[in-house]
PDB file of C-alpha atoms and ligand atoms in Angstrom:
ATOM      1  CA  UNK M  19       0.000   0.000   0.000  1.00 93.00           C
ATOM      2  CA  UNK M  20       1.301   3.463  -0.904  1.00 96.00           C
ATOM      3  CA  UNK M  21       0.027   6.899   0.152  1.00 96.00           C
ATOM      4  CA  UNK M  22      -1.730   7.273  -3.223  1.00 96.00           C
ATOM      5  CA  UNK M  23      -3.612   4.005  -2.600  1.00 97.00           C
ATOM      6  CA  UNK M  24      -5.289   5.565   0.446  1.00 97.00           C
ATOM      7  CA  UNK M  25      -6.527   8.366  -1.809  1.00 97.00           C
ATOM      8  CA  UNK M  26      -7.803   5.783  -4.298  1.00 97.00           C
ATOM      9  CA  UNK M  27      -9.704   4.056  -1.488  1.00 97.00           C
ATOM     10  CA  UNK M  28     -11.347   7.352  -0.554  1.00 98.00           C
ATOM     11  CA  UNK M  29     -12.249   8.048  -4.179  1.00 97.00           C
ATOM     12  CA  UNK M  30     -13.743   4.554  -4.493  1.00 97.00           C
ATOM     13  CA  UNK M  31     -15.732   5.059  -1.278  1.00 97.00           C
ATOM     14  CA  UNK M  32     -13.829   2.258   0.489  1.00 97.00           C
ATOM     15  CA  UNK M  33     -13.105   2.625   4.210  1.00 97.00           C
ATOM     16  CA  UNK M  34      -9.494   3.119   5.320  1.00 98.00           C
ATOM     17  CA  UNK M  35      -8.210   1.353   8.435  1.00 98.00           C
ATOM     18  CA  UNK M  36      -5.054   2.366  10.274  1.00 98.00           C
ATOM     19  CA  UNK M  37      -3.763   0.606  13.394  1.00 98.00           C
ATOM     20  CA  UNK M  38      -0.752   1.351  15.544  1.00 98.00           C
ATOM     21  CA  UNK M  39       2.125  -1.058  16.110  1.00 98.00           C
ATOM     22  CA  UNK M  40       5.268  -0.742  18.178  1.00 98.00           C
ATOM     23  CA  UNK M  41       7.261  -3.917  17.516  1.00 98.00           C
ATOM     24  CA  UNK M  42       7.466  -6.989  15.274  1.00 97.00           C
ATOM     25  CA  UNK M  43       4.748  -8.873  17.170  1.00 97.00           C
ATOM     26  CA  UNK M  44       2.138  -6.109  17.067  1.00 98.00           C
ATOM     27  CA  UNK M  45       3.002  -5.244  13.453  1.00 98.00           C
ATOM     28  CA  UNK M  46       2.478  -8.859  12.358  1.00 97.00           C
ATOM     29  CA  UNK M  47      -0.913  -8.968  14.148  1.00 97.00           C
ATOM     30  CA  UNK M  48      -2.064  -5.764  12.492  1.00 97.00           C
ATOM     31  CA  UNK M  49      -0.821  -6.824   9.058  1.00 96.00           C
ATOM     32  CA  UNK M  50      -2.438 -10.269   9.327  1.00 96.00           C
ATOM     33  CA  UNK M  51      -5.695  -8.589  10.350  1.00 96.00           C
ATOM     34  CA  UNK M  52      -5.580  -6.672   7.055  1.00 95.00           C
ATOM     35  CA  UNK M  53      -5.150  -3.002   8.063  1.00 97.00           C
ATOM     36  CA  UNK M  54      -4.438  -0.628   5.170  1.00 97.00           C
ATOM     37  CA  UNK M  55      -1.776   1.240   7.101  1.00 98.00           C
ATOM     38  CA  UNK M  56       0.282   0.649  10.178  1.00 98.00           C
ATOM     39  CA  UNK M  57       1.281   3.622  12.292  1.00 98.00           C
ATOM     40  CA  UNK M  58       4.279   3.477  14.581  1.00 98.00           C
ATOM     41  CA  UNK M  59       2.700   6.201  16.676  1.00 98.00           C
ATOM     42  CA  UNK M  60       4.449   8.130  19.408  1.00 98.00           C
ATOM     43  CA  UNK M  61       1.671   6.823  21.683  1.00 98.00           C
ATOM     44  CA  UNK M  62       4.189   3.991  22.155  1.00 98.00           C
ATOM     45  CA  UNK M  63       5.845   6.348  24.657  1.00 98.00           C
ATOM     46  CA  UNK M  64       2.861   5.762  26.950  1.00 97.00           C
ATOM     47  CA  UNK M  65       1.675   2.338  25.779  1.00 97.00           C
ATOM     48  CA  UNK M  66       4.945   0.418  25.865  1.00 97.00           C
ATOM     49  CA  UNK M  67       7.600   2.701  27.368  1.00 98.00           C
ATOM     50  CA  UNK M  68       5.556   3.698  30.426  1.00 97.00           C
ATOM     51  CA  UNK M  69       5.904   7.489  30.070  1.00 98.00           C
ATOM     52  CA  UNK M  70       3.065   9.719  31.339  1.00 97.00           C
ATOM     53  CA  UNK M  71       2.824  11.592  27.985  1.00 97.00           C
ATOM     54  CA  UNK M  72       4.158  11.189  24.434  1.00 98.00           C
ATOM     55  CA  UNK M  73       6.715  13.974  24.934  1.00 98.00           C
ATOM     56  CA  UNK M  74       9.752  12.019  26.218  1.00 98.00           C
ATOM     57  CA  UNK M  75      10.095   9.548  23.322  1.00 98.00           C
ATOM     58  CA  UNK M  76      13.166  10.265  21.189  1.00 98.00           C
ATOM     59  CA  UNK M  77      13.806   9.999  17.474  1.00 98.00           C
ATOM     60  CA  UNK M  78      16.286   7.166  18.154  1.00 98.00           C
ATOM     61  CA  UNK M  79      13.577   5.254  20.032  1.00 98.00           C
ATOM     62  CA  UNK M  80      11.029   5.821  17.250  1.00 98.00           C
ATOM     63  CA  UNK M  81      13.553   4.542  14.684  1.00 98.00           C
ATOM     64  CA  UNK M  82      14.245   1.468  16.834  1.00 98.00           C
ATOM     65  CA  UNK M  83      10.524   0.628  17.179  1.00 98.00           C
ATOM     66  CA  UNK M  84       9.831   1.349  13.508  1.00 98.00           C
ATOM     67  CA  UNK M  85      12.601  -1.008  12.385  1.00 98.00           C
ATOM     68  CA  UNK M  86      11.143  -3.721  14.626  1.00 98.00           C
ATOM     69  CA  UNK M  87       7.638  -3.118  13.226  1.00 98.00           C
ATOM     70  CA  UNK M  88       9.062  -3.320   9.700  1.00 97.00           C
ATOM     71  CA  UNK M  89      10.615  -6.724  10.490  1.00 96.00           C
ATOM     72  CA  UNK M  90       7.207  -7.902  11.737  1.00 96.00           C
ATOM     73  CA  UNK M  91       5.597  -6.873   8.442  1.00 93.00           C
ATOM     74  CA  UNK M  92       8.041  -8.832   6.336  1.00 87.00           C
ATOM     75  CA  UNK M  93       6.575 -12.286   5.915  1.00 78.00           C
ATOM     76  CA  UNK M  94       3.218 -11.559   7.551  1.00 84.00           C
ATOM     77  CA  UNK M  95       1.444 -10.793   4.264  1.00 82.00           C
ATOM     78  CA  UNK M  96       1.883 -11.576   0.563  1.00 80.00           C
ATOM     79  CA  UNK M  97       4.509  -9.509  -1.285  1.00 78.00           C
ATOM     80  CA  UNK M  98       2.942  -6.280  -2.520  1.00 79.00           C
ATOM     81  CA  UNK M  99       0.104  -6.558   0.012  1.00 83.00           C
ATOM     82  CA  UNK M 100       1.965  -4.959   2.936  1.00 91.00           C
ATOM     83  CA  UNK M 101       0.160  -2.127   4.682  1.00 97.00           C
ATOM     84  CA  UNK M 102       1.638   1.353   4.354  1.00 98.00           C
ATOM     85  CA  UNK M 103       4.108   1.863   7.213  1.00 98.00           C
ATOM     86  CA  UNK M 104       3.940   5.364   8.714  1.00 98.00           C
ATOM     87  CA  UNK M 105       6.171   6.610  11.545  1.00 98.00           C
ATOM     88  CA  UNK M 106       5.385   9.499  13.896  1.00 98.00           C
ATOM     89  CA  UNK M 107       7.969  12.250  14.177  1.00 98.00           C
ATOM     90  CA  UNK M 108       8.397  12.725  17.935  1.00 98.00           C
ATOM     91  CA  UNK M 109       8.147  15.975  19.882  1.00 98.00           C
ATOM     92  CA  UNK M 110      10.963  18.449  19.068  1.00 97.00           C
ATOM     93  CA  UNK M 111      12.260  16.464  16.113  1.00 98.00           C
ATOM     94  CA  UNK M 112      10.478  18.834  13.686  1.00 98.00           C
ATOM     95  CA  UNK M 113       9.682  21.985  15.692  1.00 95.00           C
ATOM     96  CA  UNK M 114      13.184  23.490  16.033  1.00 95.00           C
ATOM     97  CA  UNK M 115      13.986  24.152  12.381  1.00 96.00           C
ATOM     98  CA  UNK M 116      12.954  23.021   8.926  1.00 97.00           C
ATOM     99  CA  UNK M 117      16.426  21.595   8.280  1.00 97.00           C
ATOM    100  CA  UNK M 118      16.265  19.476  11.432  1.00 97.00           C
ATOM    101  CA  UNK M 119      12.789  18.291  10.444  1.00 98.00           C
ATOM    102  CA  UNK M 120      14.048  17.185   7.021  1.00 98.00           C
ATOM    103  CA  UNK M 121      16.991  15.415   8.670  1.00 98.00           C
ATOM    104  CA  UNK M 122      14.683  13.626  11.144  1.00 98.00           C
ATOM    105  CA  UNK M 123      12.127  12.581   8.538  1.00 98.00           C
ATOM    106  CA  UNK M 124      14.957  11.614   6.181  1.00 98.00           C
ATOM    107  CA  UNK M 125      16.360   9.272   8.827  1.00 98.00           C
ATOM    108  CA  UNK M 126      12.937   7.609   9.132  1.00 98.00           C
ATOM    109  CA  UNK M 127      12.870   6.884   5.396  1.00 98.00           C
ATOM    110  CA  UNK M 128      16.552   5.925   5.142  1.00 98.00           C
ATOM    111  CA  UNK M 129      16.889   3.810   8.292  1.00 98.00           C
ATOM    112  CA  UNK M 130      13.489   2.086   8.541  1.00 98.00           C
ATOM    113  CA  UNK M 131      11.035   0.545   6.042  1.00 97.00           C
ATOM    114  CA  UNK M 132       8.513   3.368   6.712  1.00 98.00           C
ATOM    115  CA  UNK M 133       7.318   5.159   3.576  1.00 98.00           C
ATOM    116  CA  UNK M 134       5.747   8.182   5.282  1.00 98.00           C
ATOM    117  CA  UNK M 135       5.879  10.285   8.442  1.00 98.00           C
ATOM    118  CA  UNK M 136       3.154  11.855  10.558  1.00 98.00           C
ATOM    119  CA  UNK M 137       3.443  15.085  12.498  1.00 98.00           C
ATOM    120  CA  UNK M 138       1.062  17.167  14.579  1.00 98.00           C
ATOM    121  CA  UNK M 139      -0.388  20.641  14.125  1.00 98.00           C
ATOM    122  CA  UNK M 140      -0.864  23.213  11.393  1.00 98.00           C
ATOM    123  CA  UNK M 141       0.944  26.281  12.710  1.00 97.00           C
ATOM    124  CA  UNK M 142       2.640  28.362   9.963  1.00 97.00           C
ATOM    125  CA  UNK M 143       6.056  26.881  10.920  1.00 97.00           C
ATOM    126  CA  UNK M 144       4.627  23.340  10.730  1.00 98.00           C
ATOM    127  CA  UNK M 145       3.087  24.038   7.321  1.00 98.00           C
ATOM    128  CA  UNK M 146       6.485  25.280   6.100  1.00 98.00           C
ATOM    129  CA  UNK M 147       8.063  22.043   7.370  1.00 98.00           C
ATOM    130  CA  UNK M 148       5.420  19.922   5.617  1.00 98.00           C
ATOM    131  CA  UNK M 149       5.902  21.822   2.363  1.00 98.00           C
ATOM    132  CA  UNK M 150       9.665  21.231   2.503  1.00 98.00           C
ATOM    133  CA  UNK M 151       9.295  17.542   3.413  1.00 98.00           C
ATOM    134  CA  UNK M 152       6.843  16.917   0.603  1.00 98.00           C
ATOM    135  CA  UNK M 153       9.085  18.731  -1.882  1.00 97.00           C
ATOM    136  CA  UNK M 154      11.976  16.564  -0.622  1.00 97.00           C
ATOM    137  CA  UNK M 155      10.004  13.440  -1.554  1.00 97.00           C
ATOM    138  CA  UNK M 156       8.784  12.546   1.944  1.00 98.00           C
ATOM    139  CA  UNK M 157       5.051  11.740   2.177  1.00 98.00           C
ATOM    140  CA  UNK M 158       3.450  13.439   5.194  1.00 98.00           C
ATOM    141  CA  UNK M 159       0.298  12.636   7.142  1.00 98.00           C
ATOM    142  CA  UNK M 160      -1.059  15.556   9.185  1.00 98.00           C
ATOM    143  CA  UNK M 161      -2.709  15.346  12.613  1.00 98.00           C
ATOM    144  CA  UNK M 162      -5.120  17.928  14.060  1.00 98.00           C
ATOM    145  CA  UNK M 163      -7.829  18.105  16.716  1.00 98.00           C
ATOM    146  CA  UNK M 164      -6.512  16.641  19.960  1.00 97.00           C
ATOM    147  CA  UNK M 165      -2.747  16.716  19.463  1.00 97.00           C
ATOM    148  CA  UNK M 166      -1.057  14.843  22.341  1.00 96.00           C
ATOM    149  CA  UNK M 167       2.294  16.602  21.832  1.00 97.00           C
ATOM    150  CA  UNK M 168       0.502  19.847  22.897  1.00 95.00           C
ATOM    151  CA  UNK M 169      -0.938  18.319  26.064  1.00 94.00           C
ATOM    152  CA  UNK M 170       0.545  21.048  28.257  1.00 94.00           C
ATOM    153  CA  UNK M 171      -1.181  23.732  26.167  1.00 92.00           C
ATOM    154  CA  UNK M 172      -4.458  22.056  25.157  1.00 91.00           C
ATOM    155  CA  UNK M 173      -4.844  19.073  27.505  1.00 90.00           C
ATOM    156  CA  UNK M 174      -6.624  15.968  26.230  1.00 92.00           C
ATOM    157  CA  UNK M 175      -9.898  17.880  25.724  1.00 94.00           C
ATOM    158  CA  UNK M 176     -12.162  17.470  22.717  1.00 96.00           C
ATOM    159  CA  UNK M 177     -11.430  20.187  20.135  1.00 95.00           C
ATOM    160  CA  UNK M 178     -13.775  21.976  17.730  1.00 95.00           C
ATOM    161  CA  UNK M 179     -16.548  22.384  20.301  1.00 96.00           C
ATOM    162  CA  UNK M 180     -17.301  26.057  19.621  1.00 96.00           C
ATOM    163  CA  UNK M 181     -17.562  27.954  16.361  1.00 97.00           C
ATOM    164  CA  UNK M 182     -14.142  29.636  16.647  1.00 97.00           C
ATOM    165  CA  UNK M 183     -12.388  26.315  17.289  1.00 97.00           C
ATOM    166  CA  UNK M 184     -14.389  24.620  14.495  1.00 98.00           C
ATOM    167  CA  UNK M 185     -13.333  27.333  12.041  1.00 98.00           C
ATOM    168  CA  UNK M 186      -9.696  27.005  13.149  1.00 97.00           C
ATOM    169  CA  UNK M 187      -9.795  23.260  12.439  1.00 98.00           C
ATOM    170  CA  UNK M 188     -11.417  23.743   9.026  1.00 98.00           C
ATOM    171  CA  UNK M 189      -8.739  26.296   8.167  1.00 98.00           C
ATOM    172  CA  UNK M 190      -6.001  23.943   9.475  1.00 98.00           C
ATOM    173  CA  UNK M 191      -7.346  21.004   7.432  1.00 98.00           C
ATOM    174  CA  UNK M 192      -7.448  23.114   4.245  1.00 98.00           C
ATOM    175  CA  UNK M 193      -3.902  24.328   4.912  1.00 98.00           C
ATOM    176  CA  UNK M 194      -2.561  20.805   5.503  1.00 98.00           C
ATOM    177  CA  UNK M 195      -4.080  19.633   2.236  1.00 98.00           C
ATOM    178  CA  UNK M 196      -2.627  22.652   0.416  1.00 98.00           C
ATOM    179  CA  UNK M 197       0.802  21.986   1.986  1.00 98.00           C
ATOM    180  CA  UNK M 198       0.777  18.527   0.394  1.00 98.00           C
ATOM    181  CA  UNK M 199      -0.288  16.073   3.148  1.00 98.00           C
ATOM    182  CA  UNK M 200      -1.524  12.811   1.605  1.00 98.00           C
ATOM    183  CA  UNK M 201      -3.979  12.256   4.497  1.00 98.00           C
ATOM    184  CA  UNK M 202      -4.729  13.590   7.924  1.00 98.00           C
ATOM    185  CA  UNK M 203      -5.599  12.226  11.331  1.00 98.00           C
ATOM    186  CA  UNK M 204      -8.489  14.022  13.023  1.00 98.00           C
ATOM    187  CA  UNK M 205      -8.601  13.271  16.749  1.00 98.00           C
ATOM    188  CA  UNK M 206     -11.380  13.845  19.307  1.00 98.00           C
ATOM    189  CA  UNK M 207     -13.669  16.369  17.601  1.00 98.00           C
ATOM    190  CA  UNK M 208     -17.469  16.401  17.188  1.00 98.00           C
ATOM    191  CA  UNK M 209     -18.737  13.792  14.699  1.00 98.00           C
ATOM    192  CA  UNK M 210     -20.340  16.525  12.538  1.00 98.00           C
ATOM    193  CA  UNK M 211     -16.921  18.100  12.032  1.00 98.00           C
ATOM    194  CA  UNK M 212     -15.429  14.719  11.066  1.00 98.00           C
ATOM    195  CA  UNK M 213     -18.181  14.329   8.463  1.00 98.00           C
ATOM    196  CA  UNK M 214     -17.782  17.900   7.223  1.00 98.00           C
ATOM    197  CA  UNK M 215     -13.995  17.669   6.777  1.00 98.00           C
ATOM    198  CA  UNK M 216     -14.215  14.256   5.090  1.00 98.00           C
ATOM    199  CA  UNK M 217     -16.659  15.729   2.571  1.00 98.00           C
ATOM    200  CA  UNK M 218     -14.685  18.946   2.148  1.00 98.00           C
ATOM    201  CA  UNK M 219     -11.155  17.572   1.628  1.00 98.00           C
ATOM    202  CA  UNK M 220      -9.885  15.589  -1.328  1.00 98.00           C
ATOM    203  CA  UNK M 221      -7.336  13.795   0.865  1.00 98.00           C
ATOM    204  CA  UNK M 222      -8.523  11.070   3.268  1.00 98.00           C
ATOM    205  CA  UNK M 223      -9.536  12.128   6.780  1.00 98.00           C
ATOM    206  CA  UNK M 224      -8.730   9.323   9.211  1.00 98.00           C
ATOM    207  CA  UNK M 225     -10.610   9.808  12.454  1.00 98.00           C
ATOM    208  CA  UNK M 226     -10.210   8.731  16.042  1.00 98.00           C
ATOM    209  CA  UNK M 227     -13.024   9.994  18.223  1.00 98.00           C
ATOM    210  CA  UNK M 228     -14.233  12.014  15.215  1.00 98.00           C
ATOM    211  CA  UNK M 229     -17.373  10.057  14.291  1.00 98.00           C
ATOM    212  CA  UNK M 230     -18.194   7.231  11.905  1.00 97.00           C
ATOM    213  CA  UNK M 231     -18.465   9.381   8.802  1.00 98.00           C
ATOM    214  CA  UNK M 232     -14.718   9.947   8.407  1.00 98.00           C
ATOM    215  CA  UNK M 233     -13.013   8.416   5.355  1.00 98.00           C
ATOM    216  CA  UNK M 234     -11.151   6.064   7.641  1.00 98.00           C
ATOM    217  CA  UNK M 235     -10.493   5.195  11.254  1.00 98.00           C
ATOM    218  CA  UNK M 236      -7.279   4.887  13.240  1.00 98.00           C
ATOM    219  CA  UNK M 237      -6.946   3.249  16.639  1.00 98.00           C
ATOM    220  CA  UNK M 238      -4.192   2.528  19.124  1.00 98.00           C
ATOM    221  CA  UNK M 239      -4.083  -1.276  18.840  1.00 98.00           C
ATOM    222  CA  UNK M 240      -3.359  -1.831  22.535  1.00 98.00           C
ATOM    223  CA  UNK M 241      -6.494   0.209  23.413  1.00 98.00           C
ATOM    224  CA  UNK M 242      -8.605  -1.755  20.933  1.00 98.00           C
ATOM    225  CA  UNK M 243      -7.391  -5.048  22.379  1.00 98.00           C
ATOM    226  CA  UNK M 244      -8.098  -3.825  25.924  1.00 98.00           C
ATOM    227  CA  UNK M 245      -4.445  -4.256  26.911  1.00 97.00           C
ATOM    228  CA  UNK M 246      -3.917  -0.735  28.284  1.00 96.00           C
ATOM    229  CA  UNK M 247      -5.037  -0.074  31.881  1.00 93.00           C
ATOM    230  CA  UNK M 248      -7.500   2.619  30.689  1.00 91.00           C
ATOM    231  CA  UNK M 249      -8.777   3.556  27.242  1.00 94.00           C
ATOM    232  CA  UNK M 250      -9.895   7.020  26.128  1.00 93.00           C
ATOM    233  CA  UNK M 251     -13.716   7.288  26.071  1.00 92.00           C
ATOM    234  CA  UNK M 252     -13.681   7.620  22.270  1.00 92.00           C
ATOM    235  CA  UNK M 253     -11.723   4.391  21.803  1.00 94.00           C
ATOM    236  CA  UNK M 254     -13.482   1.615  23.724  1.00 95.00           C
ATOM    237  CA  UNK M 255     -11.849  -1.829  23.781  1.00 97.00           C
ATOM    238  CA  UNK M 256     -13.119  -4.695  21.628  1.00 97.00           C
ATOM    239  CA  UNK M 257     -12.287  -7.244  24.318  1.00 97.00           C
ATOM    240  CA  UNK M 258     -11.014  -7.294  27.923  1.00 97.00           C
ATOM    241  CA  UNK M 259      -7.556  -8.327  26.694  1.00 97.00           C
ATOM    242  CA  UNK M 260      -5.629  -7.332  29.810  1.00 97.00           C
ATOM    243  CA  UNK M 261      -8.013  -9.182  32.141  1.00 97.00           C
ATOM    244  CA  UNK M 262      -8.000 -12.297  29.941  1.00 98.00           C
ATOM    245  CA  UNK M 263      -4.226 -12.302  29.668  1.00 98.00           C
ATOM    246  CA  UNK M 264      -3.775 -11.965  33.441  1.00 98.00           C
ATOM    247  CA  UNK M 265      -6.347 -14.712  34.078  1.00 98.00           C
ATOM    248  CA  UNK M 266      -4.633 -17.064  31.607  1.00 98.00           C
ATOM    249  CA  UNK M 267      -1.212 -16.393  33.120  1.00 98.00           C
ATOM    250  CA  UNK M 268      -2.572 -16.865  36.672  1.00 98.00           C
ATOM    251  CA  UNK M 269      -4.058 -20.165  35.577  1.00 98.00           C
ATOM    252  CA  UNK M 270      -0.742 -21.278  34.082  1.00 98.00           C
ATOM    253  CA  UNK M 271       1.036 -20.388  37.332  1.00 97.00           C
ATOM    254  CA  UNK M 272      -1.610 -22.203  39.396  1.00 97.00           C
ATOM    255  CA  UNK M 273      -1.364 -25.276  37.128  1.00 96.00           C
ATOM    256  CA  UNK M 274       2.348 -25.822  37.726  1.00 95.00           C
ATOM    257  CA  UNK M 275       2.865 -29.287  39.250  1.00 92.00           C
ATOM    258  CA  UNK M 276       3.725 -29.068  42.909  1.00 83.00           C
ATOM    259  CA  UNK M 277       5.348 -31.877  44.890  1.00 79.00           C
ATOM    260  CA  UNK M 278       2.871 -33.583  47.274  1.00 77.00           C
ATOM    261  CA  UNK M 279       5.035 -32.668  50.254  1.00 74.00           C
ATOM    262  CA  UNK M 280       7.872 -30.190  50.329  1.00 68.00           C
ATOM    263  CA  UNK M 281      11.247 -31.978  50.741  1.00 68.00           C
ATOM    264  CA  UNK M 282      12.800 -31.378  54.136  1.00 73.00           C
ATOM    265  CA  UNK M 283      15.025 -28.323  54.104  1.00 71.00           C
ATOM    266  CA  UNK M 284      18.724 -29.344  54.036  1.00 69.00           C
ATOM    267  CA  UNK M 285      20.370 -28.862  57.409  1.00 71.00           C
ATOM    268  CA  UNK M 286      23.117 -26.318  57.124  1.00 70.00           C
ATOM    269  CA  UNK M 287      26.377 -26.913  58.982  1.00 67.00           C
ATOM    270  CA  UNK M 288      26.750 -24.977  62.237  1.00 66.00           C
ATOM    271  CA  UNK M 289      28.589 -21.677  61.686  1.00 66.00           C
ATOM    272  CA  UNK M 290      32.165 -21.602  62.975  1.00 66.00           C
ATOM    273  CA  UNK M 291      32.449 -20.286  66.508  1.00 64.00           C
ATOM    274  CA  UNK M 292      33.361 -16.624  66.694  1.00 63.00           C
ATOM    275  CA  UNK M 293      37.024 -16.216  67.570  1.00 60.00           C
ATOM    276  CA  UNK M 294      37.719 -14.860  71.083  1.00 57.00           C
ATOM    277  CA  UNK M 295      40.178 -12.092  71.391  1.00 48.00           C
TER     278      UNK M 295
HETATM  279  O1  KIV S   6       0.575   8.120  18.315  1.00 59.99           O
HETATM  280  C1  KIV S   6      -0.507   7.616  17.958  1.00 59.99           C
HETATM  281  O2  KIV S   6      -0.830   6.454  18.260  1.00 59.99           O
HETATM  282  C2  KIV S   6      -1.424   8.442  17.171  1.00 59.99           C
HETATM  283  C3  KIV S   6      -2.815   7.918  16.936  1.00 59.99           C
HETATM  284  C4  KIV S   6      -3.673   8.173  18.120  1.00 59.99           C
HETATM  285  C5  KIV S   6      -3.414   8.531  15.732  1.00 59.99           C
HETATM  286  O3  KIV S   6      -1.070   9.498  16.769  1.00 59.99           O
END
């Protein structure tokens, strides 16, 4: 799957499915399930690295996880049928300067099997970065609405609730399309806005907590499988995966054969007497 194939799916009215992966195991699961694209999202900072936000994850760590996900893809589906592999650019890898952003995104394409990057926001500086990346041959997926890298400014609140915020998001979506994004993630906004932007834009709008009418849906796989301790309200689990896994492991531990009676503890030799001075 290539970025242009996602556009073709939108034009043909076919749904687009994107799932996150963070290593070879999760990537193979997602590929075998038949997702169109696999996102090595910086949510891995929280989901598998145990950080409280996505901010601490480094570019080196994203490259490491993306390489592992790429290895999981190889062999898990027929040649030519692999999902599009997209890697998130982590916080501060693209905000400091356009040159640094090109270097970071370039490393993703040179050092991993990813064929596209995703980055958050649509500030003028971000749009300039996207324009430069696209002109350098690097496909870019945008991300607006709830943008976890801005948690300290915006929190995890739903965006687009009032008219001013709605207009800002419409303007941002138009600008991302004009800057050359091949698709965009729209996170935690009213369903009507998801529907409106999907109808308005030519590029696919892939929603999470943005209603069913988006061109596609993206989910954090660990949330969907119920493996994370808590899931966001807009991403309910499909199964109680964590509970089932713990139960199965407890059962395995309980099933270990135990000797009928514990062997008598070996008697240890008496310690040498303390020397007298
Ligand atoms: O990092 C991530 O997993 C994401 C998805 C929530 C879209 O950006």
